[in-house]
Every structure is written in C-alpha cells, then in structure tokens.
Amino acid sequence: MADLHFLANPARFRRFSQRVLPGLGFATALMLAVGIYMAFFVAPEDYQQGKTVRIMFVHVPSAWLSMGGYAMLSALGASLLVWRHPLAALMARAAAPVGASFAAVCLLTGSLWGRPMWGTYWVWDARLTSMLLLFFLYLGHIALSRAYDEPERGDRAAAILALIGVINLPIIKFSVDWWNTLHQPASITRLDAPAIHNSILVPLLWMAVSLLFLFVYLVLLRTETEIDRRRLENAEAAA
Amino acid sequence: MTPKRRRLWLLLGSLGTLGIAAALVLTALNDNLVFFYSPTQVAEKNIGPDRRFRLGGLVEQGSVQKEGQLVRFTVTDTNKTVKVTYRGILPDLFREGQGVIAEGSLGPDGVFTAREILAKHDENYMPPEVAKALKESGKWKDAK
C-alpha cells in the first residue's frame, strides 16, 4: 500500500496513468476479443438452459464489477473524508458512471435472461431489488457530486452517500441465502467447490478478468480527465 | 494526526451504527422480504382462501397432468405438498423435479389456483454430456 502512496498526488498520478494506459488498453482489447470468442464458440451449451447460458458471461462479471466498483467508491469516500486525499474525490467522480454502467448492464442482461428461463423480465425479489438499489445509489452519487457550485462540497456529500450505501453490498450478496428469492443462490463465490463445470467456468472467469481490465482502463482514463477538468476550473476561478 | 484519528473513529462508529440499524430493520421486515412461501409455511400460516400470495417449491415427480391449456401438478418441499391448477402457457424450464413459483390463491378445497407460473432453476451449470454422465454414474445431485 505504501508503494501506491505516490499516486495520491494528482500530477504524479497523471504521469503514471499516461505511461500505463496505452498498454492497458491494448491488453484489454486483446483479452476481450479472446473472451468473447470463448463465450460464443468455445463454451458449451448448458444441459438445461441451452444457448441462453451465454448471457452469464456478461451478466455475472458485470454484477461483480458493479459491486466491486461500489466498494471502491466507498473506500475512496473514506479516504476523502478521513485522510483528505486530493485524488480520491476525482477518482470517485471518474469511477461512479463506470460502475453505474456495469450495474445497468447487469440489470438489463439479467432481465433478458429472466424472460426465457424464469418466464418474466422482472420480479421484486430481494436479489433483484437490492441490485436495482445499487444502480440508484450510483445515480445518486453522480447527481450529488454535481449538485453544488463548489465541487469540493459535492465531493464530500457524494462520499457520505457512498459510505452509507456500502450496507447494501452484503445485502445483495447474501439476499439469495437469507430470503427465498426467484434468483438462484451463488454458483462460484461460496464455500464449497463451484457449481459450474470447468468448460463454462473458465470462459466466465476469463470474461471477468477482461472486463476488470476494461473497468480499470476506463477509470484511469476518466480520472485523468477529471484532473484536467478540476485544474481548468481552478484556473478559471483564479482568473 | 489526532483529527484524522478522530474522523476515522467517527466514520467507523457511524458505519457500525448504520449496520446494526439495517440489520434490525431487515430482521423486522423478514416476513415481507421473502418472495414466496413453501408448502410447509403455507400450512403453518393458515393462509385463508382468496388471499393472493406466491407458492414456491419443487414440481413433484409424476404429478403433472395436462388437459389442453389446463395443467394440474403438485408443489412439494419434501415435507408438505400443495395441489396446483393453472391455465396458460408454462415457461420452458417448467419440469417435474424442478423449482417453480406460482402466484395465485388457495380455493376452499385447498387447491391453489395459479395466475402466473415462474420457473426457478438451480445454481448448477454444465454441458449436457456431463449431466448425462453424472446421471448414468448415479452421482447426480439430489433434488434441491
């Protein structure tokens, strides 16, 4: 952790991200291409669900990343409120729309998967509802961070919302265990062996890592933009 | 150093309080957060006729009878069972031994008239050959 400390300085962060971004972008594109090929042509059909199981290769990583992204937003909120890290607020502004997009993809693909398998696009069970709440928390964060004339006040208000919403993450995760739901329980993130055959599990994990690369790439790129934007605003205010 | 430490404790304290509050609310609302009742819960709660609710469980093996659009089957949780009738199109995954959620109400005769049927599937994913091999070797998951 201490080694990453130098990144807390926006100028140094910017130099770091400019060095990393081209290579990371290339790696992301390559990984996604392989992952999509595996998802469509290598992975077998499921014994019950047939081809629709392929929706999982986008749906599940999106769900993970939207939850991981929110955990990151909360950590950034804490480092802004407690340690006043100058970069945390800018990174949170950069990350929130990316996380919201993954949450939206998760909800949309889930809905399209639910119709043929369950027989409905949407039900208000605990898993689906808590996931929708996560999406709204993201939207709230985006709106709140832009709600003040002084951006620093928006940063702080959004950080508080990010920390309050972190309560929702364990609720999403364990909703399928605590209450009976239409959504089935976890296949991978559980104590015993995964309930997914390796031929489907490997493409799924590959896609998850590829989309994680995409997430990191987008957040770094957007953080750069936020640093430039804040500098411009400060320069304009000073002029 | 001290203000940082103070802010950190304030944050952890607030989060802890918020967590406890959320846990209490969710426990209190437990009954409203379940999506369906199992046949055992239906028997325990003495749900009367004409109250709409969702019934969930497994479609009992050998219980499905189809007469045109009308379907009769039994929902079981391996402890208690409820008879169900439904008129309409069933989802693709509706099968004997599979999870099902029916929305409707109990009639005076104890038969559940469903207005909507949803199929619930489990968390296992595998190619058909593997499923077949598991069934043949007798290592098939017991019906959950």
mmCIF file of C-alpha atoms in Angstrom:
data_model
loop_
_atom_site.group_PDB
_atom_site.id
_atom_site.type_symbol
_atom_site.label_atom_id
_atom_site.label_comp_id
_atom_site.label_asym_id
_atom_site.label_seq_id
_atom_site.Cartn_x
_atom_site.Cartn_y
_atom_site.Cartn_z
ATOM 1 C CA MET A 1 0.000 0.000 0.000
ATOM 2 C CA ALA A 2 2.766 2.406 0.953
ATOM 3 C CA ASP A 3 4.223 1.990 -2.540
ATOM 4 C CA LEU A 4 0.998 3.236 -4.078
ATOM 5 C CA HIS A 5 1.071 6.325 -1.895
ATOM 6 C CA PHE A 6 2.858 8.409 -4.500
ATOM 7 C CA LEU A 7 -0.280 8.143 -6.639
ATOM 8 C CA ALA A 8 -2.217 10.280 -4.161
ATOM 9 C CA ASN A 9 -0.614 13.297 -5.810
ATOM 10 C CA PRO A 10 -2.678 14.145 -8.936
ATOM 11 C CA ALA A 11 0.290 15.315 -11.022
ATOM 12 C CA ARG A 12 2.247 12.145 -10.320
ATOM 13 C CA PHE A 13 -0.843 10.043 -10.893
ATOM 14 C CA ARG A 14 -1.290 11.659 -14.279
ATOM 15 C CA ARG A 15 2.266 10.820 -15.330
ATOM 16 C CA PHE A 16 1.762 7.241 -14.111
ATOM 17 C CA SER A 17 -1.550 6.739 -15.921
ATOM 18 C CA GLN A 18 -0.206 8.179 -19.172
ATOM 19 C CA ARG A 19 2.564 5.634 -19.099
ATOM 20 C CA VAL A 20 0.226 2.717 -18.296
ATOM 21 C CA LEU A 21 -2.866 3.487 -20.378
ATOM 22 C CA PRO A 22 -1.792 2.573 -23.948
ATOM 23 C CA GLY A 23 -0.502 -0.872 -22.938
ATOM 24 C CA LEU A 24 -3.500 -1.478 -20.705
ATOM 25 C CA GLY A 25 -5.898 -0.514 -23.489
ATOM 26 C CA PHE A 26 -4.209 -2.920 -25.875
ATOM 27 C CA ALA A 27 -4.271 -5.756 -23.318
ATOM 28 C CA THR A 28 -7.966 -5.070 -22.602
ATOM 29 C CA ALA A 29 -8.931 -5.234 -26.274
ATOM 30 C CA LEU A 30 -6.983 -8.464 -26.756
ATOM 31 C CA MET A 31 -8.431 -10.129 -23.644
ATOM 32 C CA LEU A 32 -11.977 -9.088 -24.515
ATOM 33 C CA ALA A 33 -11.622 -10.424 -28.062
ATOM 34 C CA VAL A 34 -10.444 -13.814 -26.766
ATOM 35 C CA GLY A 35 -13.115 -13.785 -24.046
ATOM 36 C CA ILE A 36 -15.954 -13.048 -26.463
ATOM 37 C CA TYR A 37 -14.709 -15.762 -28.818
ATOM 38 C CA MET A 38 -14.655 -18.247 -25.924
ATOM 39 C CA ALA A 39 -18.097 -17.178 -24.746
ATOM 40 C CA PHE A 40 -19.690 -17.658 -28.157
ATOM 41 C CA PHE A 41 -17.736 -20.514 -29.738
ATOM 42 C CA VAL A 42 -15.759 -22.463 -27.131
ATOM 43 C CA ALA A 43 -18.118 -22.687 -24.155
ATOM 44 C CA PRO A 44 -20.685 -25.489 -24.446
ATOM 45 C CA GLU A 45 -24.409 -25.026 -24.083
ATOM 46 C CA ASP A 46 -25.916 -25.729 -20.684
ATOM 47 C CA TYR A 47 -27.783 -29.008 -20.135
ATOM 48 C CA GLN A 48 -30.937 -27.131 -19.138
ATOM 49 C CA GLN A 49 -30.653 -23.597 -20.393
ATOM 50 C CA GLY A 50 -29.101 -24.244 -23.815
ATOM 51 C CA LYS A 51 -27.650 -21.177 -25.514
ATOM 52 C CA THR A 52 -29.124 -18.648 -23.090
ATOM 53 C CA VAL A 53 -26.416 -19.612 -20.593
ATOM 54 C CA ARG A 54 -24.064 -17.440 -22.676
ATOM 55 C CA ILE A 55 -25.752 -14.354 -21.189
ATOM 56 C CA MET A 56 -23.948 -15.324 -17.984
ATOM 57 C CA PHE A 57 -20.558 -14.386 -19.472
ATOM 58 C CA VAL A 58 -21.590 -10.725 -19.448
ATOM 59 C CA HIS A 59 -24.188 -10.732 -16.677
ATOM 60 C CA VAL A 60 -22.101 -12.200 -13.846
ATOM 61 C CA PRO A 61 -18.867 -10.176 -14.406
ATOM 62 C CA SER A 62 -20.997 -7.004 -14.680
ATOM 63 C CA ALA A 63 -22.616 -7.817 -11.355
ATOM 64 C CA TRP A 64 -19.229 -8.416 -9.715
ATOM 65 C CA LEU A 65 -17.709 -5.253 -11.154
ATOM 66 C CA SER A 66 -20.653 -3.065 -10.228
ATOM 67 C CA MET A 67 -20.380 -4.319 -6.639
ATOM 68 C CA GLY A 68 -16.578 -4.114 -6.596
ATOM 69 C CA GLY A 69 -16.810 -0.637 -8.124
ATOM 70 C CA TYR A 70 -19.143 0.460 -5.354
ATOM 71 C CA ALA A 71 -16.796 -0.963 -2.704
ATOM 72 C CA MET A 72 -14.042 1.108 -4.343
ATOM 73 C CA LEU A 73 -16.276 4.190 -4.317
ATOM 74 C CA SER A 74 -16.802 3.707 -0.571
ATOM 75 C CA ALA A 75 -13.064 3.270 0.044
ATOM 76 C CA LEU A 76 -12.410 6.466 -1.925
ATOM 77 C CA GLY A 77 -15.141 8.203 0.076
ATOM 78 C CA ALA A 78 -13.460 7.129 3.326
ATOM 79 C CA SER A 79 -10.027 8.279 2.180
ATOM 80 C CA LEU A 80 -11.503 11.639 1.181
ATOM 81 C CA LEU A 81 -13.404 12.152 4.432
ATOM 82 C CA VAL A 82 -10.749 10.810 6.800
ATOM 83 C CA TRP A 83 -7.396 11.471 5.110
ATOM 84 C CA ARG A 84 -8.465 14.234 2.674
ATOM 85 C CA HIS A 85 -6.611 12.553 -0.166
ATOM 86 C CA PRO A 86 -6.688 15.014 -3.060
ATOM 87 C CA LEU A 87 -7.044 12.351 -5.712
ATOM 88 C CA ALA A 88 -9.805 10.303 -4.024
ATOM 89 C CA ALA A 89 -12.606 12.701 -4.942
ATOM 90 C CA LEU A 90 -11.527 12.935 -8.573
ATOM 91 C CA MET A 91 -11.229 9.165 -8.854
ATOM 92 C CA ALA A 92 -14.684 8.702 -7.298
ATOM 93 C CA ARG A 93 -16.146 11.090 -9.891
ATOM 94 C CA ALA A 94 -14.407 9.043 -12.571
ATOM 95 C CA ALA A 95 -15.487 5.658 -11.230
ATOM 96 C CA ALA A 96 -19.177 6.279 -10.443
ATOM 97 C CA PRO A 97 -20.515 6.392 -14.048
ATOM 98 C CA VAL A 98 -18.409 3.334 -14.971
ATOM 99 C CA GLY A 99 -19.810 1.373 -12.042
ATOM 100 C CA ALA A 100 -23.325 2.585 -12.855
ATOM 101 C CA SER A 101 -22.897 1.330 -16.431
ATOM 102 C CA PHE A 102 -21.870 -2.124 -15.239
ATOM 103 C CA ALA A 103 -24.867 -2.180 -12.864
ATOM 104 C CA ALA A 104 -27.140 -1.235 -15.781
ATOM 105 C CA VAL A 105 -25.634 -3.960 -17.969
ATOM 106 C CA CYS A 106 -26.147 -6.465 -15.155
ATOM 107 C CA LEU A 107 -29.815 -5.476 -14.756
ATOM 108 C CA LEU A 108 -30.539 -5.447 -18.500
ATOM 109 C CA THR A 109 -28.847 -8.754 -19.307
ATOM 110 C CA GLY A 110 -30.460 -10.300 -16.242
ATOM 111 C CA SER A 111 -33.850 -9.145 -17.436
ATOM 112 C CA LEU A 112 -33.264 -10.574 -20.923
ATOM 113 C CA TRP A 113 -32.115 -13.833 -19.347
ATOM 114 C CA GLY A 114 -35.050 -13.985 -16.958
ATOM 115 C CA ARG A 115 -37.704 -13.813 -19.659
ATOM 116 C CA PRO A 116 -36.855 -17.116 -21.428
ATOM 117 C CA MET A 117 -35.721 -19.018 -18.311
ATOM 118 C CA TRP A 118 -37.925 -17.852 -15.457
ATOM 119 C CA GLY A 119 -40.806 -16.619 -17.581
ATOM 120 C CA THR A 120 -40.545 -12.953 -16.519
ATOM 121 C CA TYR A 121 -38.404 -9.888 -17.217
ATOM 122 C CA TRP A 122 -38.601 -8.659 -13.660
ATOM 123 C CA VAL A 123 -39.819 -9.595 -10.193
ATOM 124 C CA TRP A 124 -39.399 -7.707 -6.932
ATOM 125 C CA ASP A 125 -37.443 -10.377 -5.103
ATOM 126 C CA ALA A 126 -34.684 -9.476 -2.653
ATOM 127 C CA ARG A 127 -31.772 -10.020 -5.071
ATOM 128 C CA LEU A 128 -33.208 -8.065 -7.992
ATOM 129 C CA THR A 129 -34.482 -5.256 -5.796
ATOM 130 C CA SER A 130 -31.189 -4.801 -3.917
ATOM 131 C CA MET A 131 -29.327 -4.776 -7.250
ATOM 132 C CA LEU A 132 -31.672 -2.066 -8.573
ATOM 133 C CA LEU A 133 -30.977 -0.124 -5.379
ATOM 134 C CA LEU A 134 -27.237 -0.341 -6.140
ATOM 135 C CA PHE A 135 -27.880 1.222 -9.544
ATOM 136 C CA PHE A 136 -29.861 4.047 -7.925
ATOM 137 C CA LEU A 137 -27.097 4.577 -5.342
ATOM 138 C CA TYR A 138 -24.691 5.085 -8.232
ATOM 139 C CA LEU A 139 -27.072 7.578 -9.857
ATOM 140 C CA GLY A 140 -27.450 9.354 -6.520
ATOM 141 C CA HIS A 141 -23.675 9.564 -6.195
ATOM 142 C CA ILE A 142 -23.327 11.046 -9.672
ATOM 143 C CA ALA A 143 -26.113 13.563 -9.076
ATOM 144 C CA LEU A 144 -24.908 14.563 -5.600
ATOM 145 C CA SER A 145 -21.306 15.111 -6.684
ATOM 146 C CA ARG A 146 -22.570 17.604 -9.281
ATOM 147 C CA ALA A 147 -25.195 19.289 -7.097
ATOM 148 C CA TYR A 148 -23.059 22.117 -5.634
ATOM 149 C CA ASP A 149 -21.381 25.130 -7.153
ATOM 150 C CA GLU A 150 -18.205 24.354 -5.229
ATOM 151 C CA PRO A 151 -17.136 20.890 -6.419
ATOM 152 C CA GLU A 152 -15.465 20.087 -3.065
ATOM 153 C CA ARG A 153 -18.834 20.174 -1.286
ATOM 154 C CA GLY A 154 -20.296 17.818 -3.879
ATOM 155 C CA ASP A 155 -17.319 15.501 -3.409
ATOM 156 C CA ARG A 156 -17.940 15.316 0.311
ATOM 157 C CA ALA A 157 -21.715 14.803 0.057
ATOM 158 C CA ALA A 158 -21.213 12.035 -2.505
ATOM 159 C CA ALA A 159 -18.557 10.398 -0.310
ATOM 160 C CA ILE A 160 -21.049 10.211 2.565
ATOM 161 C CA LEU A 161 -23.634 8.598 0.274
ATOM 162 C CA ALA A 162 -21.023 6.108 -0.954
ATOM 163 C CA LEU A 163 -20.302 5.090 2.643
ATOM 164 C CA ILE A 164 -23.977 4.753 3.600
ATOM 165 C CA GLY A 165 -24.681 2.632 0.529
ATOM 166 C CA VAL A 166 -21.941 0.147 1.370
ATOM 167 C CA ILE A 167 -24.515 -1.535 3.671
ATOM 168 C CA ASN A 168 -26.279 -2.664 0.501
ATOM 169 C CA LEU A 169 -23.333 -4.779 -0.715
ATOM 170 C CA PRO A 170 -23.649 -7.639 1.817
ATOM 171 C CA ILE A 171 -27.425 -7.458 1.331
ATOM 172 C CA ILE A 172 -27.020 -8.076 -2.416
ATOM 173 C CA LYS A 173 -24.522 -10.868 -1.834
ATOM 174 C CA PHE A 174 -26.478 -12.750 0.826
ATOM 175 C CA SER A 175 -30.039 -11.892 -0.297
ATOM 176 C CA VAL A 176 -30.299 -15.280 -2.006
ATOM 177 C CA ASP A 177 -29.302 -17.077 1.228
ATOM 178 C CA TRP A 178 -31.224 -15.006 3.779
ATOM 179 C CA TRP A 179 -34.563 -14.934 1.990
ATOM 180 C CA ASN A 180 -36.156 -17.179 -0.588
ATOM 181 C CA THR A 181 -35.879 -15.495 -3.966
ATOM 182 C CA LEU A 182 -36.545 -16.268 -7.612
ATOM 183 C CA HIS A 183 -32.832 -15.756 -8.282
ATOM 184 C CA GLN A 184 -30.792 -18.898 -7.607
ATOM 185 C CA PRO A 185 -28.010 -18.925 -4.964
ATOM 186 C CA ALA A 186 -24.317 -18.310 -5.715
ATOM 187 C CA SER A 187 -22.518 -20.729 -8.041
ATOM 188 C CA ILE A 188 -18.928 -19.547 -7.560
ATOM 189 C CA THR A 189 -18.449 -17.292 -4.538
ATOM 190 C CA ARG A 190 -19.369 -19.928 -1.970
ATOM 191 C CA LEU A 191 -17.521 -22.107 0.479
ATOM 192 C CA ASP A 192 -17.538 -25.437 -1.368
ATOM 193 C CA ALA A 193 -16.490 -26.119 -4.971
ATOM 194 C CA PRO A 194 -18.061 -24.008 -7.759
ATOM 195 C CA ALA A 195 -21.309 -25.432 -9.153
ATOM 196 C CA ILE A 196 -20.240 -24.619 -12.706
ATOM 197 C CA HIS A 197 -18.476 -27.133 -14.922
ATOM 198 C CA ASN A 198 -14.930 -26.082 -15.909
ATOM 199 C CA SER A 199 -15.855 -25.775 -19.593
ATOM 200 C CA ILE A 200 -18.254 -22.942 -18.664
ATOM 201 C CA LEU A 201 -16.338 -21.659 -15.631
ATOM 202 C CA VAL A 202 -13.075 -20.884 -17.494
ATOM 203 C CA PRO A 203 -14.693 -18.592 -20.126
ATOM 204 C CA LEU A 204 -16.680 -16.917 -17.327
ATOM 205 C CA LEU A 205 -13.579 -16.150 -15.260
ATOM 206 C CA TRP A 206 -11.713 -15.054 -18.395
ATOM 207 C CA MET A 207 -14.503 -12.611 -19.222
ATOM 208 C CA ALA A 208 -14.490 -11.393 -15.620
ATOM 209 C CA VAL A 209 -10.767 -10.584 -15.795
ATOM 210 C CA SER A 210 -11.161 -8.936 -19.232
ATOM 211 C CA LEU A 211 -13.991 -6.729 -18.008
ATOM 212 C CA LEU A 212 -11.959 -5.908 -14.875
ATOM 213 C CA PHE A 213 -9.209 -4.669 -17.225
ATOM 214 C CA LEU A 214 -11.821 -2.600 -19.051
ATOM 215 C CA PHE A 215 -13.056 -1.203 -15.744
ATOM 216 C CA VAL A 216 -9.552 -0.195 -14.634
ATOM 217 C CA TYR A 217 -8.776 1.272 -18.062
ATOM 218 C CA LEU A 218 -11.933 3.399 -18.091
ATOM 219 C CA VAL A 219 -11.460 4.599 -14.518
ATOM 220 C CA LEU A 220 -7.816 5.616 -15.119
ATOM 221 C CA LEU A 221 -8.726 7.393 -18.344
ATOM 222 C CA ARG A 222 -11.633 9.211 -16.740
ATOM 223 C CA THR A 223 -9.546 10.133 -13.684
ATOM 224 C CA GLU A 224 -7.062 11.863 -16.000
ATOM 225 C CA THR A 225 -9.925 13.833 -17.487
ATOM 226 C CA GLU A 226 -11.226 14.769 -14.034
ATOM 227 C CA ILE A 227 -7.746 16.002 -13.003
ATOM 228 C CA ASP A 228 -7.588 18.209 -16.101
ATOM 229 C CA ARG A 229 -11.125 19.443 -15.582
ATOM 230 C CA ARG A 230 -10.512 20.382 -11.929
ATOM 231 C CA ARG A 231 -7.316 22.235 -12.933
ATOM 232 C CA LEU A 232 -9.203 24.165 -15.585
ATOM 233 C CA GLU A 233 -11.979 25.074 -13.147
ATOM 234 C CA ASN A 234 -9.444 26.243 -10.557
ATOM 235 C CA ALA A 235 -7.605 28.300 -13.185
ATOM 236 C CA GLU A 236 -10.863 29.886 -14.312
ATOM 237 C CA ALA A 237 -11.833 30.649 -10.736
ATOM 238 C CA ALA A 238 -8.433 32.252 -10.133
ATOM 239 C CA ALA A 239 -8.577 34.339 -13.316
ATOM 240 C CA MET B 1 -2.649 13.045 13.453
ATOM 241 C CA THR B 2 -5.400 13.494 16.039
ATOM 242 C CA PRO B 3 -8.104 14.959 13.762
ATOM 243 C CA LYS B 4 -7.520 12.134 11.270
ATOM 244 C CA ARG B 5 -7.830 9.537 14.005
ATOM 245 C CA ARG B 6 -10.992 11.247 15.264
ATOM 246 C CA ARG B 7 -12.552 11.297 11.785
ATOM 247 C CA LEU B 8 -11.673 7.636 11.298
ATOM 248 C CA TRP B 9 -13.355 6.601 14.562
ATOM 249 C CA LEU B 10 -16.361 8.774 13.772
ATOM 250 C CA LEU B 11 -16.656 7.065 10.399
ATOM 251 C CA LEU B 12 -16.291 3.543 11.791
ATOM 252 C CA GLY B 13 -18.769 4.330 14.574
ATOM 253 C CA SER B 14 -21.347 5.687 12.139
ATOM 254 C CA LEU B 15 -20.960 2.716 9.828
ATOM 255 C CA GLY B 16 -21.306 0.298 12.744
ATOM 256 C CA THR B 17 -24.480 2.034 13.940
ATOM 257 C CA LEU B 18 -25.872 2.094 10.425
ATOM 258 C CA GLY B 19 -25.099 -1.616 10.005
ATOM 259 C CA ILE B 20 -26.917 -2.505 13.223
ATOM 260 C CA ALA B 21 -29.902 -0.360 12.221
ATOM 261 C CA ALA B 22 -30.061 -2.025 8.801
ATOM 262 C CA ALA B 23 -29.846 -5.490 10.368
ATOM 263 C CA LEU B 24 -32.706 -4.668 12.774
ATOM 264 C CA VAL B 25 -34.922 -3.304 10.004
ATOM 265 C CA LEU B 26 -34.291 -6.294 7.754
ATOM 266 C CA THR B 27 -34.984 -8.734 10.589
ATOM 267 C CA ALA B 28 -38.224 -6.939 11.419
ATOM 268 C CA LEU B 29 -39.311 -6.986 7.780
ATOM 269 C CA ASN B 30 -38.195 -10.574 7.255
ATOM 270 C CA ASP B 31 -41.691 -11.804 6.516
ATOM 271 C CA ASN B 32 -42.192 -9.244 3.753
ATOM 272 C CA LEU B 33 -38.827 -9.852 2.140
ATOM 273 C CA VAL B 34 -39.460 -13.477 1.221
ATOM 274 C CA PHE B 35 -40.592 -13.854 -2.353
ATOM 275 C CA PHE B 36 -42.682 -16.975 -1.828
ATOM 276 C CA TYR B 37 -43.984 -19.348 0.835
ATOM 277 C CA SER B 38 -43.105 -23.037 0.855
ATOM 278 C CA PRO B 39 -45.935 -25.577 1.313
ATOM 279 C CA THR B 40 -44.850 -26.003 4.953
ATOM 280 C CA GLN B 41 -45.083 -22.251 5.561
ATOM 281 C CA VAL B 42 -48.490 -22.194 3.860
ATOM 282 C CA ALA B 43 -49.716 -24.859 6.283
ATOM 283 C CA GLU B 44 -48.175 -23.078 9.299
ATOM 284 C CA LYS B 45 -49.540 -19.652 8.410
ATOM 285 C CA ASN B 46 -53.070 -20.918 7.780
ATOM 286 C CA ILE B 47 -53.444 -18.696 4.740
ATOM 287 C CA GLY B 48 -57.172 -18.486 4.005
ATOM 288 C CA PRO B 49 -58.896 -18.611 0.603
ATOM 289 C CA ASP B 50 -58.839 -15.577 -1.702
ATOM 290 C CA ARG B 51 -55.587 -14.128 -0.319
ATOM 291 C CA ARG B 52 -53.091 -13.773 -3.157
ATOM 292 C CA PHE B 53 -49.582 -14.988 -2.468
ATOM 293 C CA ARG B 54 -46.730 -16.853 -4.117
ATOM 294 C CA LEU B 55 -46.172 -20.528 -3.520
ATOM 295 C CA GLY B 56 -42.734 -21.991 -4.204
ATOM 296 C CA GLY B 57 -41.224 -25.458 -4.196
ATOM 297 C CA LEU B 58 -40.447 -28.363 -6.487
ATOM 298 C CA VAL B 59 -42.848 -29.822 -9.032
ATOM 299 C CA GLU B 60 -43.435 -33.316 -7.662
ATOM 300 C CA GLN B 61 -42.224 -36.166 -9.874
ATOM 301 C CA GLY B 62 -45.076 -37.763 -11.808
ATOM 302 C CA SER B 63 -47.667 -35.215 -10.696
ATOM 303 C CA VAL B 64 -48.062 -33.170 -13.908
ATOM 304 C CA GLN B 65 -51.316 -33.740 -15.830
ATOM 305 C CA LYS B 66 -52.146 -31.684 -18.889
ATOM 306 C CA GLU B 67 -55.630 -31.322 -20.390
ATOM 307 C CA GLY B 68 -55.218 -28.851 -23.220
ATOM 308 C CA GLN B 69 -54.339 -25.492 -21.653
ATOM 309 C CA LEU B 70 -55.174 -26.706 -18.164
ATOM 310 C CA VAL B 71 -52.277 -28.055 -16.086
ATOM 311 C CA ARG B 72 -52.509 -29.790 -12.743
ATOM 312 C CA PHE B 73 -49.460 -30.558 -10.628
ATOM 313 C CA THR B 74 -48.288 -30.793 -7.047
ATOM 314 C CA VAL B 75 -45.757 -28.461 -5.409
ATOM 315 C CA THR B 76 -43.681 -30.066 -2.687
ATOM 316 C CA ASP B 77 -40.941 -29.045 -0.276
ATOM 317 C CA THR B 78 -40.433 -32.774 0.551
ATOM 318 C CA ASN B 79 -42.302 -32.158 3.825
ATOM 319 C CA LYS B 80 -45.745 -30.848 2.800
ATOM 320 C CA THR B 81 -47.433 -30.587 -0.607
ATOM 321 C CA VAL B 82 -49.983 -28.290 -2.265
ATOM 322 C CA LYS B 83 -52.042 -29.155 -5.353
ATOM 323 C CA VAL B 84 -51.980 -26.507 -8.073
ATOM 324 C CA THR B 85 -54.066 -25.854 -11.178
ATOM 325 C CA TYR B 86 -53.000 -23.417 -13.888
ATOM 326 C CA ARG B 87 -54.443 -22.398 -17.236
ATOM 327 C CA GLY B 88 -51.928 -20.934 -19.661
ATOM 328 C CA ILE B 89 -48.501 -21.294 -21.166
ATOM 329 C CA LEU B 90 -45.761 -22.697 -18.958
ATOM 330 C CA PRO B 91 -42.155 -21.382 -19.011
ATOM 331 C CA ASP B 92 -39.591 -23.537 -20.854
ATOM 332 C CA LEU B 93 -37.861 -24.686 -17.702
ATOM 333 C CA PHE B 94 -41.076 -25.971 -16.093
ATOM 334 C CA ARG B 95 -40.316 -29.642 -15.450
ATOM 335 C CA GLU B 96 -41.006 -32.327 -12.900
ATOM 336 C CA GLY B 97 -38.395 -32.187 -10.152
ATOM 337 C CA GLN B 98 -37.625 -28.524 -10.946
ATOM 338 C CA GLY B 99 -38.220 -25.439 -8.851
ATOM 339 C CA VAL B 100 -41.397 -23.480 -9.545
ATOM 340 C CA ILE B 101 -43.057 -20.354 -8.171
ATOM 341 C CA ALA B 102 -46.812 -19.957 -8.626
ATOM 342 C CA GLU B 103 -48.756 -16.773 -7.892
ATOM 343 C CA GLY B 104 -52.425 -17.113 -7.073
ATOM 344 C CA SER B 105 -54.676 -18.090 -4.196
ATOM 345 C CA LEU B 106 -55.991 -21.150 -2.382
ATOM 346 C CA GLY B 107 -59.515 -22.313 -3.083
ATOM 347 C CA PRO B 108 -61.862 -23.538 -0.333
ATOM 348 C CA ASP B 109 -60.911 -27.107 -1.322
ATOM 349 C CA GLY B 110 -57.224 -26.408 -0.609
ATOM 350 C CA VAL B 111 -56.264 -26.422 -4.281
ATOM 351 C CA PHE B 112 -54.066 -23.495 -5.320
ATOM 352 C CA THR B 113 -55.270 -21.702 -8.455
ATOM 353 C CA ALA B 114 -52.236 -20.112 -10.121
ATOM 354 C CA ARG B 115 -52.497 -16.999 -12.286
ATOM 355 C CA GLU B 116 -48.817 -16.908 -13.093
ATOM 356 C CA ILE B 117 -46.119 -19.600 -13.134
ATOM 357 C CA LEU B 118 -42.395 -18.816 -12.944
ATOM 358 C CA ALA B 119 -39.667 -21.426 -13.289
ATOM 359 C CA LYS B 120 -36.842 -21.351 -10.758
ATOM 360 C CA HIS B 121 -33.595 -23.009 -11.730
ATOM 361 C CA ASP B 122 -30.683 -24.008 -9.531
ATOM 362 C CA GLU B 123 -27.088 -22.769 -9.452
ATOM 363 C CA ASN B 124 -25.579 -25.715 -11.375
ATOM 364 C CA TYR B 125 -24.302 -25.214 -14.892
ATOM 365 C CA MET B 126 -22.761 -27.961 -17.054
ATOM 366 C CA PRO B 127 -22.736 -29.255 -20.626
ATOM 367 C CA PRO B 128 -25.380 -31.899 -21.495
ATOM 368 C CA GLU B 129 -22.777 -34.689 -21.817
ATOM 369 C CA VAL B 130 -21.595 -34.096 -18.256
ATOM 370 C CA ALA B 131 -25.167 -34.084 -16.961
ATOM 371 C CA LYS B 132 -25.801 -37.367 -18.772
ATOM 372 C CA ALA B 133 -22.600 -38.964 -17.446
ATOM 373 C CA LEU B 134 -23.433 -37.888 -13.895
ATOM 374 C CA LYS B 135 -26.920 -39.352 -14.172
ATOM 375 C CA GLU B 136 -25.599 -42.642 -15.547
ATOM 376 C CA SER B 137 -22.950 -42.987 -12.847
ATOM 377 C CA GLY B 138 -25.576 -42.283 -10.180
ATOM 378 C CA LYS B 139 -23.700 -39.210 -8.917
ATOM 379 C CA TRP B 140 -26.498 -36.812 -9.907
ATOM 380 C CA LYS B 141 -27.175 -34.080 -7.355
ATOM 381 C CA ASP B 142 -30.110 -34.933 -5.163
ATOM 382 C CA ALA B 143 -33.105 -32.747 -5.890
ATOM 383 C CA LYS B 144 -32.652 -29.496 -4.015
#
